[in-house]
mmCIF file of N, CA, C and O in Angstrom:
data_model
loop_
_atom_site.group_PDB
_atom_site.id
_atom_site.type_symbol
_atom_site.label_atom_id
_atom_site.label_comp_id
_atom_site.label_asym_id
_atom_site.label_seq_id
_atom_site.Cartn_x
_atom_site.Cartn_y
_atom_site.Cartn_z
ATOM 1 N N MET H 112 206.918 -25.932 -10.098
ATOM 2 C CA MET H 112 206.151 -27.034 -10.566
ATOM 3 C C MET H 112 207.465 -27.942 -11.822
ATOM 4 O O MET H 112 207.018 -29.362 -11.819
ATOM 5 N N THR H 113 208.881 -26.978 -10.871
ATOM 6 C CA THR H 113 209.977 -27.907 -11.564
ATOM 7 C C THR H 113 210.331 -29.046 -10.929
ATOM 8 O O THR H 113 210.601 -30.024 -10.893
ATOM 9 N N ARG H 114 209.745 -28.504 -9.892
ATOM 10 C CA ARG H 114 210.149 -29.887 -8.862
ATOM 11 C C ARG H 114 209.544 -30.772 -9.251
ATOM 12 O O ARG H 114 209.537 -32.609 -8.705
ATOM 13 N N HIS H 115 207.605 -31.092 -9.188
ATOM 14 C CA HIS H 115 207.227 -31.819 -8.961
ATOM 15 C C HIS H 115 207.034 -32.419 -10.618
ATOM 16 O O HIS H 115 206.872 -33.735 -10.506
ATOM 17 N N LYS H 116 207.717 -32.133 -11.675
ATOM 18 C CA LYS H 116 207.928 -32.807 -12.660
ATOM 19 C C LYS H 116 209.128 -33.906 -12.774
ATOM 20 O O LYS H 116 209.347 -34.831 -12.177
ATOM 21 N N THR H 117 210.363 -33.086 -11.952
ATOM 22 C CA THR H 117 211.503 -33.820 -11.613
ATOM 23 C C THR H 117 211.288 -35.286 -11.248
ATOM 24 O O THR H 117 212.044 -35.922 -11.021
ATOM 25 N N SER H 118 210.188 -35.337 -9.077
ATOM 26 C CA SER H 118 210.325 -36.112 -8.645
ATOM 27 C C SER H 118 209.248 -36.949 -9.525
ATOM 28 O O SER H 118 209.035 -38.384 -9.177
ATOM 29 N N SER H 119 208.108 -37.004 -10.007
ATOM 30 C CA SER H 119 207.591 -37.598 -11.247
ATOM 31 C C SER H 119 207.924 -38.573 -11.979
ATOM 32 O O SER H 119 207.701 -39.756 -12.396
ATOM 33 N N ARG H 120 208.569 -37.990 -12.529
ATOM 34 C CA ARG H 120 210.100 -38.616 -13.627
ATOM 35 C C ARG H 120 210.513 -39.563 -12.453
ATOM 36 O O ARG H 120 210.829 -40.348 -13.634
ATOM 37 N N LEU H 121 210.942 -39.045 -11.959
ATOM 38 C CA LEU H 121 211.934 -39.798 -11.042
ATOM 39 C C LEU H 121 211.089 -40.840 -10.753
ATOM 40 O O LEU H 121 211.683 -42.515 -10.159
ATOM 41 N N LEU H 122 210.145 -41.047 -10.491
ATOM 42 C CA LEU H 122 209.231 -42.004 -9.503
ATOM 43 C C LEU H 122 208.949 -42.854 -10.933
ATOM 44 O O LEU H 122 208.726 -44.114 -10.817
ATOM 45 N N ALA H 123 209.121 -42.528 -12.012
ATOM 46 C CA ALA H 123 208.147 -43.315 -13.304
ATOM 47 C C ALA H 123 209.708 -43.651 -13.574
ATOM 48 O O ALA H 123 209.399 -45.690 -14.094
ATOM 49 N N MET H 124 210.899 -43.439 -13.612
ATOM 50 C CA MET H 124 211.715 -44.518 -14.156
ATOM 51 C C MET H 124 212.205 -45.523 -12.196
ATOM 52 O O MET H 124 212.245 -46.633 -13.108
ATOM 53 N N LEU H 125 212.454 -44.953 -11.272
ATOM 54 C CA LEU H 125 211.289 -46.230 -10.199
ATOM 55 C C LEU H 125 210.879 -46.987 -11.205
ATOM 56 O O LEU H 125 211.424 -48.107 -10.537
ATOM 57 N N LEU H 126 209.317 -47.031 -11.081
ATOM 58 C CA LEU H 126 208.537 -47.984 -11.034
ATOM 59 C C LEU H 126 208.708 -48.996 -12.143
ATOM 60 O O LEU H 126 208.692 -49.849 -12.309
ATOM 61 N N SER H 127 209.712 -48.029 -13.304
ATOM 62 C CA SER H 127 209.604 -48.825 -14.709
ATOM 63 C C SER H 127 210.686 -49.718 -14.475
ATOM 64 O O SER H 127 211.366 -50.764 -14.720
ATOM 65 N N LEU H 128 211.852 -49.447 -13.297
ATOM 66 C CA LEU H 128 213.005 -50.075 -13.297
ATOM 67 C C LEU H 128 212.751 -51.513 -12.609
ATOM 68 O O LEU H 128 213.150 -52.645 -12.463
ATOM 69 N N ILE H 129 211.750 -50.731 -11.244
ATOM 70 C CA ILE H 129 211.243 -52.606 -10.337
ATOM 71 C C ILE H 129 210.263 -53.221 -11.516
ATOM 72 O O ILE H 129 210.200 -54.823 -11.079
ATOM 73 N N LEU H 130 209.479 -52.873 -12.822
ATOM 74 C CA LEU H 130 208.035 -54.015 -13.648
ATOM 75 C C LEU H 130 209.876 -54.561 -13.999
ATOM 76 O O LEU H 130 209.649 -55.928 -14.230
ATOM 77 N N VAL H 131 210.866 -53.723 -15.206
ATOM 78 C CA VAL H 131 212.044 -54.661 -15.234
ATOM 79 C C VAL H 131 212.803 -55.889 -14.710
ATOM 80 O O VAL H 131 212.747 -56.983 -14.984
ATOM 81 N N ILE H 132 212.988 -54.737 -13.475
ATOM 82 C CA ILE H 132 213.510 -55.943 -12.702
ATOM 83 C C ILE H 132 211.972 -57.684 -12.248
ATOM 84 O O ILE H 132 212.780 -58.759 -12.096
ATOM 85 N N GLY H 133 211.704 -57.064 -12.448
ATOM 86 C CA GLY H 133 209.968 -58.365 -11.508
ATOM 87 C C GLY H 133 209.599 -59.233 -12.764
ATOM 88 O O GLY H 133 209.623 -60.574 -12.415
ATOM 89 N N VAL H 134 210.148 -59.020 -13.851
ATOM 90 C CA VAL H 134 210.174 -59.504 -15.350
ATOM 91 C C VAL H 134 211.379 -60.624 -15.799
ATOM 92 O O VAL H 134 211.219 -61.306 -16.057
ATOM 93 N N LEU H 135 212.224 -60.213 -14.884
ATOM 94 C CA LEU H 135 213.656 -60.874 -15.203
ATOM 95 C C LEU H 135 213.328 -62.523 -14.697
ATOM 96 O O LEU H 135 213.993 -63.092 -15.369
ATOM 97 N N PRO H 136 212.839 -62.520 -13.352
ATOM 98 C CA PRO H 136 212.579 -64.191 -13.272
ATOM 99 C C PRO H 136 212.113 -64.480 -14.563
ATOM 100 O O PRO H 136 212.835 -65.941 -14.669
ATOM 101 N N THR H 137 211.003 -64.716 -14.865
ATOM 102 C CA THR H 137 210.438 -65.576 -16.039
ATOM 103 C C THR H 137 211.491 -65.451 -17.309
ATOM 104 O O THR H 137 211.244 -66.582 -17.888
ATOM 105 N N THR H 138 212.275 -64.702 -17.227
ATOM 106 C CA THR H 138 213.303 -65.201 -18.648
ATOM 107 C C THR H 138 214.084 -65.658 -17.909
ATOM 108 O O THR H 138 214.989 -66.722 -18.619
ATOM 109 N N VAL H 139 214.835 -65.856 -16.711
ATOM 110 C CA VAL H 139 215.481 -67.312 -16.677
ATOM 111 C C VAL H 139 215.161 -68.313 -16.851
ATOM 112 O O VAL H 139 216.317 -69.030 -17.054
ATOM 113 N N PHE H 140 213.635 -68.334 -16.490
ATOM 114 C CA PHE H 140 213.172 -69.889 -17.020
ATOM 115 C C PHE H 140 212.588 -69.786 -18.010
ATOM 116 O O PHE H 140 212.356 -71.246 -18.418
ATOM 117 N N ALA H 141 212.874 -69.449 -19.369
ATOM 118 C CA ALA H 141 213.016 -69.782 -20.368
ATOM 119 C C ALA H 141 214.123 -70.179 -21.678
ATOM 120 O O ALA H 141 214.498 -69.808 -22.552
ATOM 121 N N ASP H 142 214.224 -71.053 -20.891
ATOM 122 C CA ASP H 142 215.576 -71.696 -21.696
ATOM 123 C C ASP H 142 215.455 -73.063 -22.257
ATOM 124 O O ASP H 142 216.110 -74.089 -22.321
ATOM 125 N N GLY H 143 213.556 -74.102 -22.286
ATOM 126 C CA GLY H 143 213.375 -75.152 -22.942
ATOM 127 C C GLY H 143 212.977 -76.498 -21.352
ATOM 128 O O GLY H 143 212.595 -77.143 -21.903
ATOM 129 N N HIS H 144 213.499 -76.144 -20.302
ATOM 130 C CA HIS H 144 213.907 -76.459 -19.354
ATOM 131 C C HIS H 144 211.573 -77.081 -18.963
ATOM 132 O O HIS H 144 211.307 -75.621 -18.636
ATOM 133 N N VAL H 145 211.521 -78.437 -18.600
ATOM 134 C CA VAL H 145 209.922 -77.367 -17.969
ATOM 135 C C VAL H 145 210.136 -77.737 -16.689
ATOM 136 O O VAL H 145 209.031 -77.263 -15.801
ATOM 137 N N ALA H 146 211.142 -78.181 -16.171
ATOM 138 C CA ALA H 146 211.051 -78.474 -14.390
ATOM 139 C C ALA H 146 212.719 -78.806 -13.888
ATOM 140 O O ALA H 146 213.371 -78.376 -15.203
ATOM 141 N N TYR H 147 212.407 -78.318 -12.466
ATOM 142 C CA TYR H 147 213.799 -77.632 -12.257
ATOM 143 C C TYR H 147 213.996 -78.364 -10.686
ATOM 144 O O TYR H 147 213.015 -78.775 -10.461
ATOM 145 N N ILE H 148 214.811 -78.641 -10.461
ATOM 146 C CA ILE H 148 214.981 -79.580 -8.540
ATOM 147 C C ILE H 148 216.225 -78.730 -9.122
ATOM 148 O O ILE H 148 217.456 -78.650 -9.327
ATOM 149 N N GLY H 149 216.222 -78.027 -7.785
ATOM 150 C CA GLY H 149 217.095 -76.840 -7.754
ATOM 151 C C GLY H 149 217.844 -76.085 -9.220
ATOM 152 O O GLY H 149 216.614 -75.497 -9.234
ATOM 153 N N ASN H 150 218.989 -76.164 -9.322
ATOM 154 C CA ASN H 150 219.216 -75.624 -10.400
ATOM 155 C C ASN H 150 219.354 -76.699 -11.392
ATOM 156 O O ASN H 150 219.470 -75.781 -12.889
ATOM 157 N N THR H 151 218.998 -77.473 -11.579
ATOM 158 C CA THR H 151 219.308 -78.131 -12.412
ATOM 159 C C THR H 151 217.320 -77.847 -13.253
ATOM 160 O O THR H 151 216.517 -78.470 -12.809
ATOM 161 N N GLY H 152 217.672 -78.054 -14.573
ATOM 162 C CA GLY H 152 216.923 -78.410 -15.511
ATOM 163 C C GLY H 152 216.204 -79.359 -15.867
ATOM 164 O O GLY H 152 217.552 -80.430 -16.616
ATOM 165 N N TYR H 153 215.367 -79.789 -16.024
ATOM 166 C CA TYR H 153 214.928 -81.111 -16.897
ATOM 167 C C TYR H 153 214.357 -80.653 -18.018
ATOM 168 O O TYR H 153 213.287 -80.518 -18.805
ATOM 169 N N ALA H 154 213.851 -81.664 -19.155
ATOM 170 C CA ALA H 154 213.312 -81.369 -21.189
ATOM 171 C C ALA H 154 211.850 -81.303 -20.419
ATOM 172 O O ALA H 154 210.923 -81.130 -20.385
ATOM 173 N N THR H 155 211.502 -82.855 -19.316
ATOM 174 C CA THR H 155 210.400 -83.521 -18.638
ATOM 175 C C THR H 155 209.815 -83.414 -17.404
ATOM 176 O O THR H 155 211.572 -83.853 -16.658
ATOM 177 N N LEU H 156 209.254 -83.668 -17.284
ATOM 178 C CA LEU H 156 208.536 -83.861 -15.907
ATOM 179 C C LEU H 156 209.252 -85.103 -15.168
ATOM 180 O O LEU H 156 209.634 -85.476 -14.240
ATOM 181 N N ALA H 157 208.905 -86.314 -16.244
ATOM 182 C CA ALA H 157 209.087 -87.591 -15.970
ATOM 183 C C ALA H 157 210.731 -87.153 -15.818
ATOM 184 O O ALA H 157 211.168 -88.647 -14.950
ATOM 185 N N GLN H 158 211.643 -86.296 -16.765
ATOM 186 C CA GLN H 158 213.015 -86.837 -16.584
ATOM 187 C C GLN H 158 213.019 -85.985 -14.742
ATOM 188 O O GLN H 158 214.250 -86.734 -14.119
ATOM 189 N N ALA H 159 212.519 -85.607 -14.618
ATOM 190 C CA ALA H 159 212.858 -84.376 -12.802
ATOM 191 C C ALA H 159 212.604 -85.523 -12.094
ATOM 192 O O ALA H 159 212.970 -85.833 -10.802
ATOM 193 N N VAL H 160 211.474 -86.315 -12.616
ATOM 194 C CA VAL H 160 211.257 -87.124 -11.455
ATOM 195 C C VAL H 160 211.709 -88.517 -10.484
ATOM 196 O O VAL H 160 212.142 -88.854 -9.858
ATOM 197 N N SER H 161 212.206 -88.708 -11.749
ATOM 198 C CA SER H 161 213.176 -90.080 -12.143
ATOM 199 C C SER H 161 214.558 -89.596 -11.545
ATOM 200 O O SER H 161 215.383 -90.621 -10.855
ATOM 201 N N GLN H 162 214.897 -88.379 -11.735
ATOM 202 C CA GLN H 162 216.082 -87.609 -10.935
ATOM 203 C C GLN H 162 216.546 -87.230 -9.646
ATOM 204 O O GLN H 162 216.495 -87.413 -8.881
ATOM 205 N N ALA H 163 214.336 -86.902 -8.793
ATOM 206 C CA ALA H 163 214.851 -86.738 -7.537
ATOM 207 C C ALA H 163 215.169 -87.593 -6.474
ATOM 208 O O ALA H 163 214.913 -88.402 -6.709
ATOM 209 N N ASP H 164 215.732 -86.844 -5.360
ATOM 210 C CA ASP H 164 215.810 -87.694 -4.239
ATOM 211 C C ASP H 164 214.154 -87.648 -3.118
ATOM 212 O O ASP H 164 214.270 -86.745 -3.331
ATOM 213 N N PRO H 165 214.748 -88.276 -2.389
ATOM 214 C CA PRO H 165 213.486 -87.952 -1.453
ATOM 215 C C PRO H 165 213.517 -86.495 -0.748
ATOM 216 O O PRO H 165 214.379 -86.021 -0.123
ATOM 217 N N GLY H 166 212.227 -85.964 -0.680
ATOM 218 C CA GLY H 166 212.804 -84.752 -0.109
ATOM 219 C C GLY H 166 212.768 -83.528 -1.195
ATOM 220 O O GLY H 166 212.949 -82.345 -0.844
ATOM 221 N N ASP H 167 213.121 -83.435 -2.144
ATOM 222 C CA ASP H 167 213.029 -82.864 -3.405
ATOM 223 C C ASP H 167 212.403 -81.809 -2.979
ATOM 224 O O ASP H 167 210.881 -82.548 -3.479
ATOM 225 N N THR H 168 212.407 -81.399 -4.106
ATOM 226 C CA THR H 168 210.904 -80.020 -4.944
ATOM 227 C C THR H 168 211.494 -79.531 -6.087
ATOM 228 O O THR H 168 212.156 -79.381 -6.442
ATOM 229 N N ILE H 169 210.303 -79.922 -6.834
ATOM 230 C CA ILE H 169 210.430 -79.772 -8.120
ATOM 231 C C ILE H 169 209.427 -78.526 -8.608
ATOM 232 O O ILE H 169 208.722 -79.090 -8.637
ATOM 233 N N LEU H 170 210.054 -77.853 -9.015
ATOM 234 C CA LEU H 170 209.072 -76.563 -9.911
ATOM 235 C C LEU H 170 209.623 -76.629 -11.703
ATOM 236 O O LEU H 170 210.102 -76.977 -12.039
ATOM 237 N N LEU H 171 207.679 -77.196 -11.524
ATOM 238 C CA LEU H 171 207.187 -76.944 -12.944
ATOM 239 C C LEU H 171 206.891 -75.436 -13.274
ATOM 240 O O LEU H 171 206.598 -74.563 -13.288
ATOM 241 N N THR H 172 207.844 -75.474 -14.615
ATOM 242 C CA THR H 172 207.943 -73.718 -15.608
ATOM 243 C C THR H 172 207.243 -73.786 -16.095
ATOM 244 O O THR H 172 207.246 -72.890 -16.555
ATOM 245 N N ALA H 173 206.388 -74.891 -16.959
ATOM 246 C CA ALA H 173 205.995 -75.388 -17.951
ATOM 247 C C ALA H 173 204.835 -76.347 -18.160
ATOM 248 O O ALA H 173 204.934 -77.289 -17.620
ATOM 249 N N ASP H 174 203.972 -76.167 -19.300
ATOM 250 C CA ASP H 174 203.357 -77.235 -19.306
ATOM 251 C C ASP H 174 204.259 -78.470 -19.968
ATOM 252 O O ASP H 174 205.049 -78.341 -20.425
ATOM 253 N N ASP H 175 203.950 -79.643 -19.289
ATOM 254 C CA ASP H 175 204.455 -80.147 -19.639
ATOM 255 C C ASP H 175 203.373 -81.344 -21.211
ATOM 256 O O ASP H 175 202.395 -82.462 -20.266
ATOM 257 N N SER H 176 203.672 -81.274 -21.981
ATOM 258 C CA SER H 176 202.338 -81.876 -22.998
ATOM 259 C C SER H 176 203.391 -83.427 -23.673
ATOM 260 O O SER H 176 202.449 -84.556 -24.039
ATOM 261 N N THR H 177 203.689 -84.150 -22.910
ATOM 262 C CA THR H 177 204.650 -85.018 -23.337
ATOM 263 C C THR H 177 204.068 -86.354 -22.177
ATOM 264 O O THR H 177 203.370 -86.404 -21.335
ATOM 265 N N ALA H 178 203.521 -86.956 -23.760
ATOM 266 C CA ALA H 178 202.599 -88.471 -23.001
ATOM 267 C C ALA H 178 203.726 -89.714 -22.152
ATOM 268 O O ALA H 178 204.707 -89.624 -22.313
ATOM 269 N N GLN H 179 203.440 -89.550 -20.758
ATOM 270 C CA GLN H 179 203.526 -90.495 -20.307
ATOM 271 C C GLN H 179 203.062 -91.572 -19.131
ATOM 272 O O GLN H 179 201.421 -91.303 -19.757
ATOM 273 N N GLN H 180 203.637 -92.620 -18.778
ATOM 274 C CA GLN H 180 202.973 -93.431 -18.265
ATOM 275 C C GLN H 180 203.009 -93.572 -16.581
ATOM 276 O O GLN H 180 203.486 -93.332 -16.056
#
């Protein structure tokens, strides 16, 4: 029965570690930037669009409620 407890604890620790690692990418984008082109962050989607080159991918990481034309 001791072996079962040890393996259950190891499994619980492993799953907890996987959960923490899975949450890390969301904290990376929590710096106030709304959009990214590569590793460069922009405060608004309009700024990212104006800086984008043809073929760039803009990653939208938050809602942009800025009024735009």
